Short mmCIF file of C-alpha atoms and ligand atoms in Angstrom, two decimals:
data_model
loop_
_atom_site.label_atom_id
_atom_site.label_comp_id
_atom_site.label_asym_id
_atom_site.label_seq_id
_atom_site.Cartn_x
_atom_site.Cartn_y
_atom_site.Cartn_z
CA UNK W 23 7.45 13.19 16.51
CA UNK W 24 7.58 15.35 19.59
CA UNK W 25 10.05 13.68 21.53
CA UNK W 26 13.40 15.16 22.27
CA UNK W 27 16.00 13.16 20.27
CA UNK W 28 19.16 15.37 20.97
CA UNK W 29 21.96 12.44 22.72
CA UNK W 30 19.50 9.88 22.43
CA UNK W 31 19.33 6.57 20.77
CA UNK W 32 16.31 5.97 18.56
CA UNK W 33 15.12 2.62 16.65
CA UNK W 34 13.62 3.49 13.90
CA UNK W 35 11.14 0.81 11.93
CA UNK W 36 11.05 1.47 8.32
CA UNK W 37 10.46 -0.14 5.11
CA UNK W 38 12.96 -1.19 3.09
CA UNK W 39 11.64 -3.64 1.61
CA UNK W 40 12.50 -2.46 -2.22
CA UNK W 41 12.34 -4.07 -5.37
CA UNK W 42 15.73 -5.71 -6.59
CA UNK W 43 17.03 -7.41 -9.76
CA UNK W 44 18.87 -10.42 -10.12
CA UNK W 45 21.89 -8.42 -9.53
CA UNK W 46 20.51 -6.67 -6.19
CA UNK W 47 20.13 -3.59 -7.81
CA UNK W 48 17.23 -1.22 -6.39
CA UNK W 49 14.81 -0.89 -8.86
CA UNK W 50 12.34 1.16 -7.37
CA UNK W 51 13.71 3.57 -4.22
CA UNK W 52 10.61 4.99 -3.43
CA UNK W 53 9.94 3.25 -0.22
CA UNK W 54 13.58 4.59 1.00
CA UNK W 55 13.29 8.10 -0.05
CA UNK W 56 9.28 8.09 2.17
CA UNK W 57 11.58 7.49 5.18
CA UNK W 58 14.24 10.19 4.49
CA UNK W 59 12.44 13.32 6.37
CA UNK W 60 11.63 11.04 9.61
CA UNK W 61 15.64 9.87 9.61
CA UNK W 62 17.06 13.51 9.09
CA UNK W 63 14.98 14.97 11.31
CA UNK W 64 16.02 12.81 13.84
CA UNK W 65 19.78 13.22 13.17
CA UNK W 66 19.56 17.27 12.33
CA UNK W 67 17.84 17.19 16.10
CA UNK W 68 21.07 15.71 17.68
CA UNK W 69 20.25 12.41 17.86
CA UNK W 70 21.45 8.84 17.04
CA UNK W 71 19.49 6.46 14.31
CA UNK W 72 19.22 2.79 14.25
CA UNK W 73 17.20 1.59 11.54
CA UNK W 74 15.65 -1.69 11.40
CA UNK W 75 13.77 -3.20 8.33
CA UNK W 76 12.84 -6.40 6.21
CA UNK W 77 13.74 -7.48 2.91
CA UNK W 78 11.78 -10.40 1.12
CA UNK W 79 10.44 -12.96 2.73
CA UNK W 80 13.83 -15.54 3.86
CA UNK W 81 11.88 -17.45 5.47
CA UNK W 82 10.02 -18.74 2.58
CA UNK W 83 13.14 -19.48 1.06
CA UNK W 84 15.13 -21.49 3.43
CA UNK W 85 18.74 -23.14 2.19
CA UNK W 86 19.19 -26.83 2.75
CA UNK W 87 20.74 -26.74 5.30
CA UNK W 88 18.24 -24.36 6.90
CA UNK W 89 19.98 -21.20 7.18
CA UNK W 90 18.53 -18.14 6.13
CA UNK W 91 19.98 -17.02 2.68
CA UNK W 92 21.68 -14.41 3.44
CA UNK W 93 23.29 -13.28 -0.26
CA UNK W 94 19.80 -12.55 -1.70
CA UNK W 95 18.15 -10.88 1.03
CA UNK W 96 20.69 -8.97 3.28
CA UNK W 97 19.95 -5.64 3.79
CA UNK W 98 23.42 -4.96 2.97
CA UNK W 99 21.90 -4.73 -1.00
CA UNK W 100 20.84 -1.01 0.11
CA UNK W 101 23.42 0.32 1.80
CA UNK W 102 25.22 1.88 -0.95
CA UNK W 103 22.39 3.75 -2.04
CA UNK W 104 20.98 4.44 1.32
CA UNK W 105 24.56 6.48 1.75
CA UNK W 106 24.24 8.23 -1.25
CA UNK W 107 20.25 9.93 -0.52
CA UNK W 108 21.71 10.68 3.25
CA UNK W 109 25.28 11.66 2.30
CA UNK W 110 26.53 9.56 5.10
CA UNK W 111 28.07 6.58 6.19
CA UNK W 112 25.35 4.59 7.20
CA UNK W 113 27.05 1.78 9.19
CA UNK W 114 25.68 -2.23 8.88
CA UNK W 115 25.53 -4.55 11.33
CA UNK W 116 25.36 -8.46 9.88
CA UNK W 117 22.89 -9.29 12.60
CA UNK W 118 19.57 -7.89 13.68
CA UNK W 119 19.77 -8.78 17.63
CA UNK W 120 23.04 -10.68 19.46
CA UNK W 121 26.56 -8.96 20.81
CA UNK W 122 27.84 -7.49 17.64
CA UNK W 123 24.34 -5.22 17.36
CA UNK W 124 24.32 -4.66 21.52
CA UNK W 125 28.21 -3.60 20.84
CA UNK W 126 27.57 -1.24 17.38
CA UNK W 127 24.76 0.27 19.29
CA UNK W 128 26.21 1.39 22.21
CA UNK W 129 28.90 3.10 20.23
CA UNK W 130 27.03 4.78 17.99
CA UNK W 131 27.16 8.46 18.71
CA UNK W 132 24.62 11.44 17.84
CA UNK W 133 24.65 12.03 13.94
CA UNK W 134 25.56 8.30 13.19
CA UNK W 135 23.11 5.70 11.38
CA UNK W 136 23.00 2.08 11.86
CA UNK W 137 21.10 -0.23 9.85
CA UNK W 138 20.54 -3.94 11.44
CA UNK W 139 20.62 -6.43 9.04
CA UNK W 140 17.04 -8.02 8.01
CA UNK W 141 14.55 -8.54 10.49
CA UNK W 142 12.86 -11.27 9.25
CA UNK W 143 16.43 -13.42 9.06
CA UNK W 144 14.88 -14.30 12.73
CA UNK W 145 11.73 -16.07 12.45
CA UNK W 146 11.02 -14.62 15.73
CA UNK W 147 9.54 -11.20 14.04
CA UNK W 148 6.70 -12.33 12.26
CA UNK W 149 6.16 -14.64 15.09
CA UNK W 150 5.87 -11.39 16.90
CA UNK W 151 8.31 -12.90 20.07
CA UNK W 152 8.47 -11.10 22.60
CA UNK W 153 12.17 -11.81 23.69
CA UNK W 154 13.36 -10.91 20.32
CA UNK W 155 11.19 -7.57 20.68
CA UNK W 156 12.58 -7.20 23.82
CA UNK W 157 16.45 -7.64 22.82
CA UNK W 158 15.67 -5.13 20.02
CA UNK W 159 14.19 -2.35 22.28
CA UNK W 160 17.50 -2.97 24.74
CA UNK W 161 19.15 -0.80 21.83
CA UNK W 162 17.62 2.03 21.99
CA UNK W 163 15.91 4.94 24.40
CA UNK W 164 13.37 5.56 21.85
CA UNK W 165 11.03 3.86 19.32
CA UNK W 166 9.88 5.25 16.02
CA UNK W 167 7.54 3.28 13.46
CA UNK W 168 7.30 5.07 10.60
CA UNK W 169 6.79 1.54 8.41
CA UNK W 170 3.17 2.07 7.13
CA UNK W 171 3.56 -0.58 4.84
CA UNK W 172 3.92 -3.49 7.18
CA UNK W 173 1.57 -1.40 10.27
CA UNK W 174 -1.04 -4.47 9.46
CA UNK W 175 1.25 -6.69 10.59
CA UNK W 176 1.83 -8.06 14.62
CA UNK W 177 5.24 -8.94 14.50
CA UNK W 178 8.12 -7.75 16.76
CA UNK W 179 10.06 -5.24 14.86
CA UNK W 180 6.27 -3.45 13.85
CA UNK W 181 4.33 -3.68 16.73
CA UNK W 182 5.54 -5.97 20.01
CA UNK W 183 8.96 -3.85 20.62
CA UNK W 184 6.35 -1.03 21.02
CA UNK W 185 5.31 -2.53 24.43
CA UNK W 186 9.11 -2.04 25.71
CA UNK W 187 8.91 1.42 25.39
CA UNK W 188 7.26 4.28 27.93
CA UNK W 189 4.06 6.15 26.37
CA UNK W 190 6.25 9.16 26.13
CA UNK W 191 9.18 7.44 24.70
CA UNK W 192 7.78 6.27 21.42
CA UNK W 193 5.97 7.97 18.27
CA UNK W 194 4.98 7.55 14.63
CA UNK W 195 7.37 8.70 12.20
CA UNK W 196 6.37 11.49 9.78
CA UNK W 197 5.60 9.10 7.13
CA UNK W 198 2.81 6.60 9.48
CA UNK W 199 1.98 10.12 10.50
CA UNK W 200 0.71 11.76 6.34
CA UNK W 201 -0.61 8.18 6.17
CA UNK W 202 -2.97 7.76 8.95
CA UNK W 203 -4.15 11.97 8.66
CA UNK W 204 -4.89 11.54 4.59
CA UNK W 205 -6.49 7.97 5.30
CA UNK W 206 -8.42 9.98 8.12
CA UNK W 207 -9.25 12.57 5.50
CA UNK W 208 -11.69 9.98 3.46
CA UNK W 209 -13.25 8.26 6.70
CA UNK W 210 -13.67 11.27 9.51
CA UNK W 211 -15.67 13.72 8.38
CA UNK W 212 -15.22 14.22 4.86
CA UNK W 213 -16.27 16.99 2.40
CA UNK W 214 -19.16 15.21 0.56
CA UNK W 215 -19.98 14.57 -2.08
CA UNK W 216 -17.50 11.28 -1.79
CA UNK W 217 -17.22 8.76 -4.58
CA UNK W 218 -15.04 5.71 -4.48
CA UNK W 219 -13.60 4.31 -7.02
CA UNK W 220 -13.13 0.32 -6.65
CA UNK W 221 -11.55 -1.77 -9.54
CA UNK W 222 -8.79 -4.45 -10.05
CA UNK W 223 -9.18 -8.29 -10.60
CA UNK W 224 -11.86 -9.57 -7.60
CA UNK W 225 -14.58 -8.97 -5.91
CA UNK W 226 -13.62 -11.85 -2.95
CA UNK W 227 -10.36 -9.25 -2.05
CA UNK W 228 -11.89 -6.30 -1.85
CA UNK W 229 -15.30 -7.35 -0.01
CA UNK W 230 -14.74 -5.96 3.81
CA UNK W 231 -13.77 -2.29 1.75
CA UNK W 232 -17.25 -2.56 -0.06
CA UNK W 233 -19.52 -3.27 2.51
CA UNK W 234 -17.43 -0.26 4.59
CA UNK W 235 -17.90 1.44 1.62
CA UNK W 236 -21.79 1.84 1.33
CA UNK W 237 -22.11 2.65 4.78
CA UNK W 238 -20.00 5.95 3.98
CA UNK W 239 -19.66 7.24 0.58
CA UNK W 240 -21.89 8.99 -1.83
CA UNK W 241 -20.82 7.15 -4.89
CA UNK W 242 -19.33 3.82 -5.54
CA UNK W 243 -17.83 3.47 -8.73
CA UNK W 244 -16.85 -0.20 -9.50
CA UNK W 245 -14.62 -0.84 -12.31
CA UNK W 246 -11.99 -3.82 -13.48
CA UNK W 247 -11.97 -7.23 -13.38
CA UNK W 248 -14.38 -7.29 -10.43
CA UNK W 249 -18.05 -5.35 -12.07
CA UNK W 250 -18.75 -8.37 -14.17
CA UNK W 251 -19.47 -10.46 -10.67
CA UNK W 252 -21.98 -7.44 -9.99
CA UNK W 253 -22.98 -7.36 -13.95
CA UNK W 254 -24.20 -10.97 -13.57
CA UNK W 255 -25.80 -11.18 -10.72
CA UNK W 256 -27.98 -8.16 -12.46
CA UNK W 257 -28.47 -10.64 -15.23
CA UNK W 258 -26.42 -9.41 -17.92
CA UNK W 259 -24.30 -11.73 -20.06
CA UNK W 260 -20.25 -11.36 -19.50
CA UNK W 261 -19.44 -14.32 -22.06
CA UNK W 262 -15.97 -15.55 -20.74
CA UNK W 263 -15.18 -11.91 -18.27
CA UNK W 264 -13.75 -13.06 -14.96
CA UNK W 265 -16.49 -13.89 -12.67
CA UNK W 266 -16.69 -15.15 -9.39
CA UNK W 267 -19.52 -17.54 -9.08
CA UNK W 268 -19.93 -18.19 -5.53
CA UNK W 269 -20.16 -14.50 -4.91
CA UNK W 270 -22.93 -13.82 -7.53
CA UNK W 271 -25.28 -13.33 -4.31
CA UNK W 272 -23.14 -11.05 -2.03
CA UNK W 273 -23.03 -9.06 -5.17
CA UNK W 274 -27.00 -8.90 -5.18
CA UNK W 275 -26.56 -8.19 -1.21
CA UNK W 276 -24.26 -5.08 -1.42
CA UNK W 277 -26.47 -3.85 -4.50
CA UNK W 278 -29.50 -3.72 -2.48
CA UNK W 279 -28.11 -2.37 0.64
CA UNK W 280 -26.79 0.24 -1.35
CA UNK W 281 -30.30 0.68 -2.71
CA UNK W 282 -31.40 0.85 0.86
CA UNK W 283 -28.66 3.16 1.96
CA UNK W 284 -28.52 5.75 -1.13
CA UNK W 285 -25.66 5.07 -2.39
CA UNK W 286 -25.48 5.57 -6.46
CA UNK W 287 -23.32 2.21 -7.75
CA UNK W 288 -21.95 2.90 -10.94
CA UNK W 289 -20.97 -0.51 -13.14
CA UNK W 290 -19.61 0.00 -16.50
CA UNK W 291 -22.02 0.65 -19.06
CA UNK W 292 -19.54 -0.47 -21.56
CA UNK W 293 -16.38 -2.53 -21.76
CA UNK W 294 -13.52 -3.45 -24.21
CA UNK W 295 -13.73 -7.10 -25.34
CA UNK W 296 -11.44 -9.31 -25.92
CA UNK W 297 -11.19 -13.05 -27.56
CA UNK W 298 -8.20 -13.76 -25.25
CA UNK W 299 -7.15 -12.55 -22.62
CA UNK W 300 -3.53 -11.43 -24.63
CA UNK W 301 -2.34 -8.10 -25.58
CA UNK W 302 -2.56 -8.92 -29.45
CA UNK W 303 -6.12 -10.33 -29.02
CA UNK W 304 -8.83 -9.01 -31.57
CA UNK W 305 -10.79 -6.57 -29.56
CA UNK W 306 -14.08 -4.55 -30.05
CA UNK W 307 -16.21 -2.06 -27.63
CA UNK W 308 -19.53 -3.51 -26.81
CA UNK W 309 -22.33 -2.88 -23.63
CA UNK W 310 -20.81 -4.27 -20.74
CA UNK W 311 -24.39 -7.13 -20.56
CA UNK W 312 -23.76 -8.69 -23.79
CA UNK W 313 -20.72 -9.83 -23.87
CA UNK W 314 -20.79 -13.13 -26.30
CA UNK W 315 -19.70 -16.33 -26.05
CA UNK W 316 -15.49 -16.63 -25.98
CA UNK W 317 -14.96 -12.88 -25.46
CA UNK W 318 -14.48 -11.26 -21.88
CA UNK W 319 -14.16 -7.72 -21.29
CA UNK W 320 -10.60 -6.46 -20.47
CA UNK W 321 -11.47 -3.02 -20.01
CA UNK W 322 -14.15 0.17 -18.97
CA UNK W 323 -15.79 1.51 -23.00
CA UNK W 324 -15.67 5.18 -23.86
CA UNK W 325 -19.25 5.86 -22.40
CA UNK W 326 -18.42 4.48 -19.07
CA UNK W 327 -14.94 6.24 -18.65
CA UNK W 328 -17.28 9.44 -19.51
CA UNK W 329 -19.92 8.83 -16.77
CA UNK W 330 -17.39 7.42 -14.25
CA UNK W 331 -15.51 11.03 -15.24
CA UNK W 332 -18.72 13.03 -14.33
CA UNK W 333 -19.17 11.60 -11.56
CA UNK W 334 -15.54 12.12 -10.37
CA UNK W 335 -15.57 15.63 -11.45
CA UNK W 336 -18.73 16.15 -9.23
CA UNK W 337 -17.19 14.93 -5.91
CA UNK W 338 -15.42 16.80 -3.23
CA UNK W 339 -13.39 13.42 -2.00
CA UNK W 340 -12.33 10.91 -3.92
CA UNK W 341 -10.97 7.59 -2.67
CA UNK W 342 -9.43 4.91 -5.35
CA UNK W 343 -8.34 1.98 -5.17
CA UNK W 344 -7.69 -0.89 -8.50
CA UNK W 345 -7.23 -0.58 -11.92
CA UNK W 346 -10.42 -0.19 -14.14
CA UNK W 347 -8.95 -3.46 -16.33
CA UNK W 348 -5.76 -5.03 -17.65
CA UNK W 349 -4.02 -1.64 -17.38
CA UNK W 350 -0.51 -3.54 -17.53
CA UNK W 351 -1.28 -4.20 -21.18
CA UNK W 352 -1.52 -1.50 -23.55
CA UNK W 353 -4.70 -1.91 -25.31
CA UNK W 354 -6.50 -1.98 -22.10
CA UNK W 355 -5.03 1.01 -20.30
CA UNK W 356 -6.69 3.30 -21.70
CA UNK W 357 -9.77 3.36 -18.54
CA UNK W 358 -7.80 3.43 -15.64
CA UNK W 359 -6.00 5.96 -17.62
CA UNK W 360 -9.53 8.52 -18.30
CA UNK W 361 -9.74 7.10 -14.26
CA UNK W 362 -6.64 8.67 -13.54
CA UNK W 363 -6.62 11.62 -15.61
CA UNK W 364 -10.53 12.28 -14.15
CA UNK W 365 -8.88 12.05 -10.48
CA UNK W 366 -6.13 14.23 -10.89
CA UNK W 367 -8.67 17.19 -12.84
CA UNK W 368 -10.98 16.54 -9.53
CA UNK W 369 -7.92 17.52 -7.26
CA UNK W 370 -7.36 20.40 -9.44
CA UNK W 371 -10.44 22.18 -9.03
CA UNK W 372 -10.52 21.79 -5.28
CA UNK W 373 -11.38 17.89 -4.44
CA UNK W 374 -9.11 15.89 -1.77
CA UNK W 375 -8.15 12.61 -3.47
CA UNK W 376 -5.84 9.72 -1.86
CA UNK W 377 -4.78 6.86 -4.26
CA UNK W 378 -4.67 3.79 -2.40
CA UNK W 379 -3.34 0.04 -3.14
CA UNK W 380 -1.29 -1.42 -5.53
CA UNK W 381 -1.90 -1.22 -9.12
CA UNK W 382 -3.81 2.01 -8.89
CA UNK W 383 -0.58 3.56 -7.56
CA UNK W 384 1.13 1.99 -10.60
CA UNK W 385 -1.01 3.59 -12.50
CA UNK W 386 -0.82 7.07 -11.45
CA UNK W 387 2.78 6.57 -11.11
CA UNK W 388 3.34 5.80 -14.13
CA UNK W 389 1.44 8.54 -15.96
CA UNK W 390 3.67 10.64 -13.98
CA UNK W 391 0.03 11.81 -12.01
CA UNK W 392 1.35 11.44 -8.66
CA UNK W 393 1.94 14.76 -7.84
CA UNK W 394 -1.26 15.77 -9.42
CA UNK W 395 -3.50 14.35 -7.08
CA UNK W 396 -3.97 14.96 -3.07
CA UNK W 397 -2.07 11.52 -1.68
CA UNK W 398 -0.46 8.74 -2.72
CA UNK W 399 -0.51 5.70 -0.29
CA UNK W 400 2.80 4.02 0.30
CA UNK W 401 0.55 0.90 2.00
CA UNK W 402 -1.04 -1.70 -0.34
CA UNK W 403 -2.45 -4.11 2.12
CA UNK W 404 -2.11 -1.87 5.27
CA UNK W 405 -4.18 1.19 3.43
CA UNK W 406 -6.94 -1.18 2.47
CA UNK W 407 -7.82 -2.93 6.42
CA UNK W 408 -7.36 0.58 7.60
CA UNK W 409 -9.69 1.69 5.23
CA UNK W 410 -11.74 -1.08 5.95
CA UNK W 411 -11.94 0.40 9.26
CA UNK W 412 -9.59 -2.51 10.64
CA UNK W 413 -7.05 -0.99 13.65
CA UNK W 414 -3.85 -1.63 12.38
CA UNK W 415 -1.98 -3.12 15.18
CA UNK W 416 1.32 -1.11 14.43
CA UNK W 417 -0.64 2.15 14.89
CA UNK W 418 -2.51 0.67 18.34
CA UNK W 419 0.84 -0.30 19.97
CA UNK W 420 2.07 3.63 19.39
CA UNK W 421 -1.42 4.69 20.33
P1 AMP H 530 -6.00 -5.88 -7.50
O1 AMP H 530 -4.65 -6.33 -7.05
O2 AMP H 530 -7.14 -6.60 -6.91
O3 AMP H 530 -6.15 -4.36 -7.43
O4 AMP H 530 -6.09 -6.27 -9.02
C1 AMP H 530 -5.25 -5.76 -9.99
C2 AMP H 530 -5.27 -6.65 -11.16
O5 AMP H 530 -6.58 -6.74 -11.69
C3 AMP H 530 -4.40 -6.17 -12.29
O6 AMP H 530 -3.35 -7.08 -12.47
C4 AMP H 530 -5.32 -6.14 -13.50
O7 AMP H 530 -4.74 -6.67 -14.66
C5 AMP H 530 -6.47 -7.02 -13.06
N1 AMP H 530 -7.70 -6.68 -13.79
C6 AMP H 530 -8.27 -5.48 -13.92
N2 AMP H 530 -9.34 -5.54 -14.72
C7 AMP H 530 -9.47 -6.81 -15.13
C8 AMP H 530 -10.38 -7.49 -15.98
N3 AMP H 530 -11.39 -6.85 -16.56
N4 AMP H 530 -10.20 -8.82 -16.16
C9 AMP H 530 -9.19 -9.47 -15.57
N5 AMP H 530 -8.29 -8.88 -14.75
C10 AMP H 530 -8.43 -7.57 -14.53
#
C-alpha cells in the first residue's frame, strides 16, 4: 500500500458480504473489522475512501417484476455498524454506478467514506463488464482490492476495474496483502517438515488441493467425511460412511503417487460410528475398516486423533483445511477438536500454521483457538484455488 493517498480519491474493494438475520442484523462482523486497518490507513494518510462491496447473491433472487430486491440485500443493512467500528459518518449512496454516485464522489473530501450500494444489484459485475468497470474506476484516482474473499472471482468490481487503473496507481490492501504472504508461507519455501491436514465431507471438492498436495508436503493427514473414499479403495469395510464411488480409483491414484513421491498419508485408524447420521444416534468407537452394516463413521477414534497429534506436533508447517467429521454436532466434535487443539500446541512450540476454508475456521473459531495459531484465512473458496496453485485473477489484475 505504497501509494500516496493524501487529497486523493481511492476505491476500495472489500468484503462485506456478512451474515444477517431475518431482521438484517450482522451476525458475524468479522469480515468488516479484516478491512478496518486498510480503510484507516487510508483516511489517517489524508485521503478520501469509497468503498465498494457485495451482499448476497440478488441476482439469484430476482422480484417479479425483475428488479433487484433491494430491502434484503442493500448494503445500507451495515451502515450503522460500519459507523460505529470507524467512529464516522460513513455516507451511502443507493446506487453503485449512475449520476447520484459520479455526484457523491466528486464531493467527497479527504477524511470522508462512501459506501456504494451493492455491487452485484448490476448484473454487470459478475459478468465482469467492462463499461460498468469502467464507470466505477471514473470515481476514483486510485484502486485498492483488499477483498480476498471474492479474489477468485473475474468480475468488475474484483478484478476488470483493475485494468482502468495505471501500474502505479493501484495496490492490494493490507488484508489481500497477510493473505497472499501467509498462503506464500505454506507453498514457497517452507520450513519442513510440512503436514497437511485435509478433512470435511468429499473427496470430489477437494481433489486439485490433493494432488497439489503430494507434490509438496511431508505429511498428508486426511480426516472427515472424505478418508472413507480412500479407506475403501484400500479395501476396508465403511458400512453406510459417506463414500464416493466413482472416485474409489483416483483415491488408489493419489495413494500410490504418494507412495512414489514419499509422502506419509495418514487415514484414520479409528472412527466414531454411528447408526444415523443424527446427533442422538447410538454411537460406539470401532477401526475405521470394519465398519458394519447400517453404521457410518461420523468422526476420527481416540487412537487416530493421537497419531494425527504426533504427527502435527512433529511438523514445522502446518496447513489445514476441513473438519475431521460432523464437528457441528456435539458428539462428533470431539476430533477436529484434538485437530485443533494439536495445531494450536504445534504453533506454540515454534511451527507456522495457517487455517484455511470454511468449517475448519469454524472450528478454531469457535474454540476461541484463533489467536493461538499462526493465520487464520478470511477466504474459503479463494484460499483453497490459491492453494491449489490456481492464480487468482483479483491478485493478477493488481500484479
Ligand atoms: P467441507 O465444506 O468440504 O470442508 O466439508 C465440511 C462438512 O463436512 C461439514 O459440514 C461436516 O459435517 C462434514 N463432514 C465431516 N466429516 C464427515 C463425515 N465423517 N461424514 C459426513 N460428513 C462429514
Amino acid at each position: 500500500m505504497n501509494l500516496n493517498f493524501k487529497n486523493k480519491k481511492t476505491l476500495v474493494r472489500v468484503d462485506f458480504n456478512v451474515p444477517l438475520d431475518t431482521d438484517f442484523k450482522i451476525t458475524d462482523d468479522t469480515r468488516i473489522r479484516a478491512a478496518l486497518p486498510t480503510i484507516k490507513h487510508i483516511l489517517n494518510e489524508g485521503g478520501a475512501v469509497i468503498l465498494m462491496s457485495h451482499l448476497g447473491r440478488p441476482q439469484k433472487k430476482i422480484n417479479e417484476d425483475g428488479t433487484v430486491n433491494t430491502k434484503a440485500f442493500t448494503l445500507n443493512h451495515i451502515i450503522k455498524h460500519l459507523n460505529k467500528l470507524l467512529r464516522i459518518k460513513v455516507q451511502f449512496c443507493p446506487e453503485t454506478v449512475g449520476p447520484q454516485a459520479s455526484k457523491m464522489a466528486k464531493s467527497l473530501k479527504s477524511g470522508e467514506i462512501l459506501l456504494l450500494e451493492n455491487t452485484r444489484f448490476q448484473k454487470e459485475e459478475s459478468a465482469g463488464d467492462k463499461a460498468f468497470a469502467k464507470q466505477l474506476a471514473a470515481l476514483a484516482d486510485f484502486y485498492v482490492n483488499d477483498a480476498f474473499g471474492t479474489a477468485h472471482r473475474a468480475h468488475a468490481s474484483t478484478t476488470v476495474v483493475a485494468q482502468f487503473f495505471k501500474k502505479d496507481n493501484k495496490s492490494f490492501g493490507f488484508l489481500m496483502q497477510k493473505e497472499i504472504e501467509n498462503a506464500e508461507k505454506v507453498l514457497n519455501n517452507p520450513e519442513r517438515p510440512l503436514t497437511a491436514i485435509i478433512g470435511g465431507a468429499k473427496v470430489s471438492d477437494k481433489i486439485l488441493l490433493l494432488e497439489r498436495l503430494i507434490d509438496f508436503a511431508d505429511n498428508l493427514i486426511i480426516g472427515g467425511g472424505m478418508a472413507y473414499t480412500f479407506l475403501k479403495a484400500q479395501g476396508g469395510l465403511v458400512g453406510n460412511s459417506l463414500v464416493e464411488e466413482d472416485k474409489l480409483k483416483l483415491a488408489n491414484r493419489l495413494l500410490a503417487k504418494a507412495k512414489k513421491k514419499g509422502v506419509k498419508i495418514y487415514l484414520p485408524k479409528d472412527s466414531v460410528i454411528a447408526d444415523k447420521f443424527d446427533a442422538k444416534a447410538n454411537k460406539e468407537t470401532k477401526y475405521s475398516k470394519r465398519i458394519r452394516k447400517g453404521w457410518m463413521g461420523l468422526d476420527i477414534g481416540k487412537k487416530a486423533q493421537k497419531e494425527f497429534s504426533v504427527v502435527i506436533l512433529n511438523s514445522k508447517t502446518i496447513l489445514w483445511n476441513g473438519p475431521m467429521g460432523v464437528f457441528e454436532m456435539k458428539p462428533f466434535a470431539n476430533g477436529t477438536k484434538a485437530i485443533a487443539r494439536a495445531v494450536a500446541k504445534a504453533t506454540s512450540k515454534g511451527a507456522f500454521s495457517l487455517v484455511g476454508g470454511g468449517d475448519s475456521v469454524a472450528a478454531v473459531n469457535q474454540m476461541g483457538l484463533a489467536e493461538k495459531v499462526s493465520y487464520v484465512s478470511t477466504g474459503g473458496g479463494a484460499m483453497l484455488e490459491f492453494l491449489e496453485g490456481k492464480e487468482l485473477p483479483g491478485i493478477a489484475a493488481i500484479r
